[in-house]
Structure formats: structure tokens, C-alpha cells
XYZ file of C-alpha atoms in Angstrom:
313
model
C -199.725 -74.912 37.437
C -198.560 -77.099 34.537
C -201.406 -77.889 32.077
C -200.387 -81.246 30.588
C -203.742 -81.748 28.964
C -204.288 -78.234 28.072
C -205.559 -78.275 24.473
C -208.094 -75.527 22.727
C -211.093 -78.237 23.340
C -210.694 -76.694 26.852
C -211.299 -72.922 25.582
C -215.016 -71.677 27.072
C -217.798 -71.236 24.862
C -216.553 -67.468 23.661
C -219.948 -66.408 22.296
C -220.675 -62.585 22.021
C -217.148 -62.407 23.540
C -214.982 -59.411 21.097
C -211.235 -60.144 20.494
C -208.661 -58.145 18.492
C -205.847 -59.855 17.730
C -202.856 -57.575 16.277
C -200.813 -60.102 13.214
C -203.865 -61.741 13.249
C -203.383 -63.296 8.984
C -200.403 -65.437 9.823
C -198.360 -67.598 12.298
C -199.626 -67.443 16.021
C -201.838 -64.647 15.129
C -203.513 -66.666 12.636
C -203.703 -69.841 15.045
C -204.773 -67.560 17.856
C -207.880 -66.439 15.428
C -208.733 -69.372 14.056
C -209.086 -71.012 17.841
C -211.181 -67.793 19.250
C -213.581 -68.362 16.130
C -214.269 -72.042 16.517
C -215.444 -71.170 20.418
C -217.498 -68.706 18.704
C -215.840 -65.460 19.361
C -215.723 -62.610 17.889
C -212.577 -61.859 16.003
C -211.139 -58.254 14.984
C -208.126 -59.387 12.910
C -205.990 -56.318 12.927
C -203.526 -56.513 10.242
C -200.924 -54.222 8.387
C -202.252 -55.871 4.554
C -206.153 -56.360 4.621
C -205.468 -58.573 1.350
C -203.624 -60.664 3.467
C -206.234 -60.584 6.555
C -209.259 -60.994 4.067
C -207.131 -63.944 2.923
C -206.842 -65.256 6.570
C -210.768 -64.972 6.720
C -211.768 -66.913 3.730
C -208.793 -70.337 4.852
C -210.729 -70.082 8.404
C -214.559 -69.696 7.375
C -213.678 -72.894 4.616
C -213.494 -75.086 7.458
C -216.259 -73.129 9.789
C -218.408 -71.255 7.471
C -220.330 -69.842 10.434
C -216.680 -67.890 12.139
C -217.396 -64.319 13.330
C -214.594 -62.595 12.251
C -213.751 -59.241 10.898
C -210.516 -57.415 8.573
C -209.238 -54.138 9.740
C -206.245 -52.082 8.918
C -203.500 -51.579 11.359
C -199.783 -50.735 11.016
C -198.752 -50.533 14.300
C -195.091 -48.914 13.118
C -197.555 -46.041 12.131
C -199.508 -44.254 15.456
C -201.631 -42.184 12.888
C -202.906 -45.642 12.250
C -203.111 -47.101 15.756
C -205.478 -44.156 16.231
C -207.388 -44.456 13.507
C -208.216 -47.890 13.931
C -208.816 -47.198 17.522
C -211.476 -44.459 16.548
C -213.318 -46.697 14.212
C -213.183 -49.370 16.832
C -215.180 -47.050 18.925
C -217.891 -46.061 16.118
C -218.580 -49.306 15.608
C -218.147 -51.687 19.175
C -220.104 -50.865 22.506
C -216.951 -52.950 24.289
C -214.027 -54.887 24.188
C -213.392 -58.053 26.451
C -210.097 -59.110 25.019
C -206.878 -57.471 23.032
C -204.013 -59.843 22.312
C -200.823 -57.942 21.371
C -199.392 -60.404 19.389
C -197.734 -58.604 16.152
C -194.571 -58.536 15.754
C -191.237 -57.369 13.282
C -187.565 -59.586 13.829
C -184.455 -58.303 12.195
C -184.257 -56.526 9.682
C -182.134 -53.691 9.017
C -182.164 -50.694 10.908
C -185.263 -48.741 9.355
C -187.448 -46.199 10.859
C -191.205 -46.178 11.743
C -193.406 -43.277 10.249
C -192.463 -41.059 13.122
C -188.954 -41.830 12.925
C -188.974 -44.043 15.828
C -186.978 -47.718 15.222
C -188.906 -50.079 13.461
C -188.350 -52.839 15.755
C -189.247 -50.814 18.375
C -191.935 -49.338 17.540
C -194.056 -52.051 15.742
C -193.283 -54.830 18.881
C -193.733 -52.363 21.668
C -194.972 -48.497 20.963
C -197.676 -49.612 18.630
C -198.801 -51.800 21.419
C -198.574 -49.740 24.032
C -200.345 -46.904 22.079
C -203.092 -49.222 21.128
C -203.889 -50.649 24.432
C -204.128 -46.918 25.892
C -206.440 -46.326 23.705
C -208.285 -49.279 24.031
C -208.344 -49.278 27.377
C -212.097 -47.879 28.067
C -213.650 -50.232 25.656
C -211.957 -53.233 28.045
C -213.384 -51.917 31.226
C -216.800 -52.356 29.431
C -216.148 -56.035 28.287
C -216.562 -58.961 29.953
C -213.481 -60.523 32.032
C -211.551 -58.161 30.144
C -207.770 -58.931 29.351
C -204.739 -57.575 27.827
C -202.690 -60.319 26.717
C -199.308 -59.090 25.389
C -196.718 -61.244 23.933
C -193.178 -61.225 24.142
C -190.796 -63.801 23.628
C -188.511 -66.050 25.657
C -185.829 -64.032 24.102
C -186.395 -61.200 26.553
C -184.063 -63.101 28.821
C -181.052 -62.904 26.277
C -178.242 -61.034 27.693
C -178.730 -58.703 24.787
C -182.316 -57.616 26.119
C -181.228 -54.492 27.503
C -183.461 -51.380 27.346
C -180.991 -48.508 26.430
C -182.669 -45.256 27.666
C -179.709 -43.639 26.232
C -179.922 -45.512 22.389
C -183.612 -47.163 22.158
C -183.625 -46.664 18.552
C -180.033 -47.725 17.662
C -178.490 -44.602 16.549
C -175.561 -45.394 17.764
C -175.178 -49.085 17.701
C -177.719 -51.207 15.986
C -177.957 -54.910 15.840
C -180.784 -56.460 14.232
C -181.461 -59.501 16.940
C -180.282 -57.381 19.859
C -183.296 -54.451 19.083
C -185.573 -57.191 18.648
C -184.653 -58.871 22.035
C -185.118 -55.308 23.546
C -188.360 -54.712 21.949
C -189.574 -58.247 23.920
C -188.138 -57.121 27.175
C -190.293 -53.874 26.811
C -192.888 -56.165 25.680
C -192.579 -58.003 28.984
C -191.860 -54.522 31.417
C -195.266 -53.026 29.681
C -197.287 -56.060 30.707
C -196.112 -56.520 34.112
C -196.078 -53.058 34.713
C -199.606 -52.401 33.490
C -200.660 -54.824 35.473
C -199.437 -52.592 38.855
C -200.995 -49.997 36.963
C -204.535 -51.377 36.881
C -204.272 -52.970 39.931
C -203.593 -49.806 41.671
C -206.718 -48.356 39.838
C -209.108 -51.053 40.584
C -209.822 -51.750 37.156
C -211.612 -54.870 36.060
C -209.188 -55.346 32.764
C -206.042 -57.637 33.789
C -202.766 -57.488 32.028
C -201.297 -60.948 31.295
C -198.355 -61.696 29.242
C -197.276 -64.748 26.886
C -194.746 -66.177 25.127
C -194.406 -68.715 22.765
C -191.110 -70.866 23.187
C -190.000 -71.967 19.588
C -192.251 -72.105 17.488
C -192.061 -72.013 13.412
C -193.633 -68.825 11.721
C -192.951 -66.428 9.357
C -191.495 -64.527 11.338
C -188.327 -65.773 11.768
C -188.103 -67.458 7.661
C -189.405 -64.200 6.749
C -186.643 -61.684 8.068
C -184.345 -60.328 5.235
C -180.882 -60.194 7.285
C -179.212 -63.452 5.708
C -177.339 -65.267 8.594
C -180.625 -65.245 10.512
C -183.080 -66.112 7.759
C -181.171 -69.193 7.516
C -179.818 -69.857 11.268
C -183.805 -69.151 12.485
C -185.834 -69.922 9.205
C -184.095 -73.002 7.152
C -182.127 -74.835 10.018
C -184.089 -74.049 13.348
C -187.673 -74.248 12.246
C -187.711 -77.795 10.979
C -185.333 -79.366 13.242
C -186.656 -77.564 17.014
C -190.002 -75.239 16.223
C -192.989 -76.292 17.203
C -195.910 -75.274 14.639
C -198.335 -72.183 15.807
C -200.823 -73.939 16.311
C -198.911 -75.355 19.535
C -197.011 -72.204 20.070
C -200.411 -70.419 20.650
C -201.720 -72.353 23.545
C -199.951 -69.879 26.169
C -201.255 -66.758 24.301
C -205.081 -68.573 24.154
C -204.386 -70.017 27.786
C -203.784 -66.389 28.938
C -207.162 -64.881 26.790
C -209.199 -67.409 27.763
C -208.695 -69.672 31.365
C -210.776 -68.742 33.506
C -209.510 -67.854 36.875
C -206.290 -66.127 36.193
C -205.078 -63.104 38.109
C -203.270 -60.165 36.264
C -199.938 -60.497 36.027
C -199.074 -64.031 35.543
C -196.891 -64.944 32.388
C -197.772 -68.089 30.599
C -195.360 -69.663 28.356
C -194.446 -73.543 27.552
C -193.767 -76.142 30.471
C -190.894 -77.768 28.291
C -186.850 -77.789 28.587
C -186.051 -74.009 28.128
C -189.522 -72.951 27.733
C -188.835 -73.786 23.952
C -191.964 -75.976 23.744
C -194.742 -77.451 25.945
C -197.749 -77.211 27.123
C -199.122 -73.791 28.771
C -197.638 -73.110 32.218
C -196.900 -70.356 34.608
C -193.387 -68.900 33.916
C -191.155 -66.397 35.360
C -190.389 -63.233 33.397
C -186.498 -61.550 33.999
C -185.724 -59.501 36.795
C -185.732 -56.742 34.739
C -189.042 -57.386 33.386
C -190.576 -57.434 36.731
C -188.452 -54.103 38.373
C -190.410 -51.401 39.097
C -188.426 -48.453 38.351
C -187.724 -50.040 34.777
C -191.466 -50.521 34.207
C -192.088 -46.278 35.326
C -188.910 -45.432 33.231
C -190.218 -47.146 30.168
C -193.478 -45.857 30.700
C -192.919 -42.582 31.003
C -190.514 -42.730 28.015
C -193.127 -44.635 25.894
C -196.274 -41.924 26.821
C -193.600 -39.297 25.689
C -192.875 -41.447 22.294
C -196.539 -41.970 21.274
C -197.963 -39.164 22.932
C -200.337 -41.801 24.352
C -201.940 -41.014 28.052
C -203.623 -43.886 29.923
C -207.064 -43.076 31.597
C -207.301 -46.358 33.955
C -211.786 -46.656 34.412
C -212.826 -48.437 37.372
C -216.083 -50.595 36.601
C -219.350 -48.822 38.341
């Protein structure tokens, strides 16, 4: 299913389409927006510093004065906030057709998120999950409606593990380790919303992403030394690819027509590192379904978030 040619020229004509896009001021968030807007989209930029986002806004509309685009405040690490910017999304928008989960923390030290829940954790996959619950009406309304979440090709590391017994490192805590298990949840949410919704005959589709290496703040931006400088200094210029290329799977997944829930699109290159957008595998574990109930059941108890799955009329 390889997409050699597969650039954004080939993204449909998005008029009247709505997007939110979580991280939306930076890196493959920012790329992500700025590609939606020039097919004429929509584009909620959901973003923890609205300076930042407003920012975002004024470097896209410079080159395309006529981009629909919008600044709201989100901290996903905070679910008072997920709901609060759900709410307002509902006072003000008759539908949603598409909600990339793209956001994202990587390594820092072990903090905690305003309800004491990991930070890692809980910005990369509760605040997701929490959002897209309560999101998930305003999707059934839109138009091909999709979830596309975004995990990493680091949800294959051997240290991806979900520990039901130490999910927010209490015990044992190590920085790249919680973020590689915050990717595999990222990865066991999307496939297993996807059964979810299929099970419900809902019109919204779960797809997930990843972008292979790609250079962003993300990685130059995390305060643990060793990996500011392993990831940041020495990776990103010699092997990254810039966002703008390490966004094609994540606007491949929004936007092709023709996909089916489920699929995972990620880069056609050696190691997935890089490439054009293709059809990957996600892990074993990603795609078990007893890990995909355990987490879910886990992460409804953690955000006290309950899915209602509507079924198009």
C-alpha cells in the first residue's frame, strides 16, 4: 500500500471540513495544521500556551492569509481542562469530522499531572483518551469522521511495557521507558477503539500514526541531559527527517480517502524511521485484545471518562 508519490498536493479539498489537532503550535502538530489549512480546513489548534498557538496562527496565515484556523486552550495533563475545552467545543461547533491526537511530553523527570497521575502518562495517553470520549458525539455528526491517534515507532521498544501494577512509576521510573509505555497505550487505545466502534456501528473510524524519526522539539526540548543531547544535538541533524515529512502518515491517516478503521500508517523506509506514508504493523501487544479491555477499563477508571459509542441515523 506504499505511497511513493504521496505528498500533501494529494490531500482533498478539506472545505467546511473541522479538525482539532492536540500540539497543534509546533513540530508535527504545527505541520499537520498548516497542511489541513492550505486544503481549506478548518483548524482547532488545541494547545497547552495560547501565546504560543496564536503565534502558530499568525507564521501560517503570513503565507495564506485566507487559513481557517482557530487558538484554544488545552492541557491535556489536566482533565479539568480536557473537559472544559470539550464543553466549549460543544457551545460553539454543530460537529466534528476529524481529531488528531498528536500532543505529546518525552522524558522528563518523574512529575505528576494535576490529578496526580504520571505526567508522561497522562498528557500522551489519558488526556487523549479523555478527550476523544468526550468528543466522540460531535464525530458521529461530522463528515467521514476519524480519530487519528499518534504514537510512535518506539512502542515496539522492549521497554514498552504497560505495568498494570506501576503505570505511574512509583516504584521504578525511567524517563524513556514511561514514554515508550505511554506510545504503546497510545497504540492499544487506537486499535482497540477501533473494535470498539466497529462493534457499535459507528461511522467515526479509529486510525493510528506514527512518525518514524523525525526532528521536533520534542526530543531537543526534553530537560533529562543524556537524552537532550543523544535525541536533540546528535540524532536530529544526522537521521530526523523534518515535520513537515514526518507528518505525511498522520495527514495520510486524516485525510485518504478510502481507509478502513484500524489501519496504522507510518513511513515505508528502513525501520520505519523515514519514508513515505505506508501501512505498518503495530506490536503484538498493541493489537491483543485483553490488553486493549485491561487498559481501557483502567483508563475510564483514571479519567472518570465513559464512552457513549452513537450510531449515525
Amino acid at each position: 500500500m506504499t505511497q511513493q508519490q504521496w505528498t500533501v498536493d494529494r490531500i482533498p479539498d478539506q472545505t467546511k471540513r473541522v479538525f482539532v489537532v492536540t500540539g497543534a503550535n509546533s513540530g508535527l502538530g504545527l505541520a499537520t495544521t498548516r497542511a489541513l489549512a492550505r486544503r481549506g480546513g478548518h483548524v482547532i489548534l488545541a494547545v497547552r500556551d495560547e501565546r504560543k498557538g496564536r503565534r502558530a496562527v499568525a507564521e501560517i496565515t503570513a503565507e495564506q492569509p485566507d487559513a481557517d484556523l482557530e487558538v484554544r486552550h488545552l492541557d491535556l495533563a489536566d482533565l479539568d481542562s480536557v473537559r472544559a475545552f470539550a464543553d466549549r467545543l460543544h457551545t460553539d461547533h454543530r460537529h466534528l469530522d476529524v481529531l488528531v491526537n498528536n500532543a505529546g511530553v518525552m522524558a522528563p523527570p518523574r512529575s505528576l499531572s494535576a490529578q496526580g497521575h504520571e505526567l508522561q502518562f497522562a498528557c500522551n495517553h489519558l488526556g487523549h483518551f479523555a478527550l476523544t470520549g468526550l468528543l466522540l458525539d460531535l464525530l458521529a455528526l461530522g463528515d467521514n469522521p476519524r480519530v487519528v491517534t499518534v504514537s510512535s515507532v518506539n512502542h515496539r521498544s522492549r521497554s514498552a511495557r504497560l505495568r498494570f501494577d506501576d503505570l505511574h512509576g512509583e516504584r521504578r521510573y525511567s524517563p524513556m521507558g514511561q514514554y515508550n509505555q505511554s506510545k504503546l497505550a497510545n497504540a492499544v487505545f487506537g486499535q482497540e477503539l477501533h473494535r470498539r466502534l466497529t462493534e457499535a456501528g459507528s461511522p467515526v473510524r479509529s486510525l493510528l500514526a506514527h512518525p518514524g524519526y523525525t526532528a521536533t522539539n520534542l526530543q531537543s526540548g526534553t530537560p533529562v541531559g543524556l537524552y537532550r543531547v543523544v535525541l536533540g544535538r546528535i540524532g536530529n541533524p544526522l537521521f530526523a527527517q523534518r515535520p513537515d515529512r514526518g507528518a505525511l502518515p498522520q495527514l495520510y491517516a486524516a485525510s485518504e480517502p478510502g481507509l478502513e478503521g484500524g489501519q496504522f500508517i507510518g513511513p515505508d523506509g528502513p525501520a520505519e524511521l523515514r519514508g513515505a506514508p505506508t501501512q505498518v504493523r503495530p506490536s503484538p501487544t498493541a493489537s491483543d485484545p485483553e490488553t486493549g479491555r485491561r487498559l481501557w477499563e483502567v483508563s475510564e477508571q483514571l479519567t472518570d471518562v465513559r464512552f457513549t459509542f452513537p450510531t449515525r441515523a
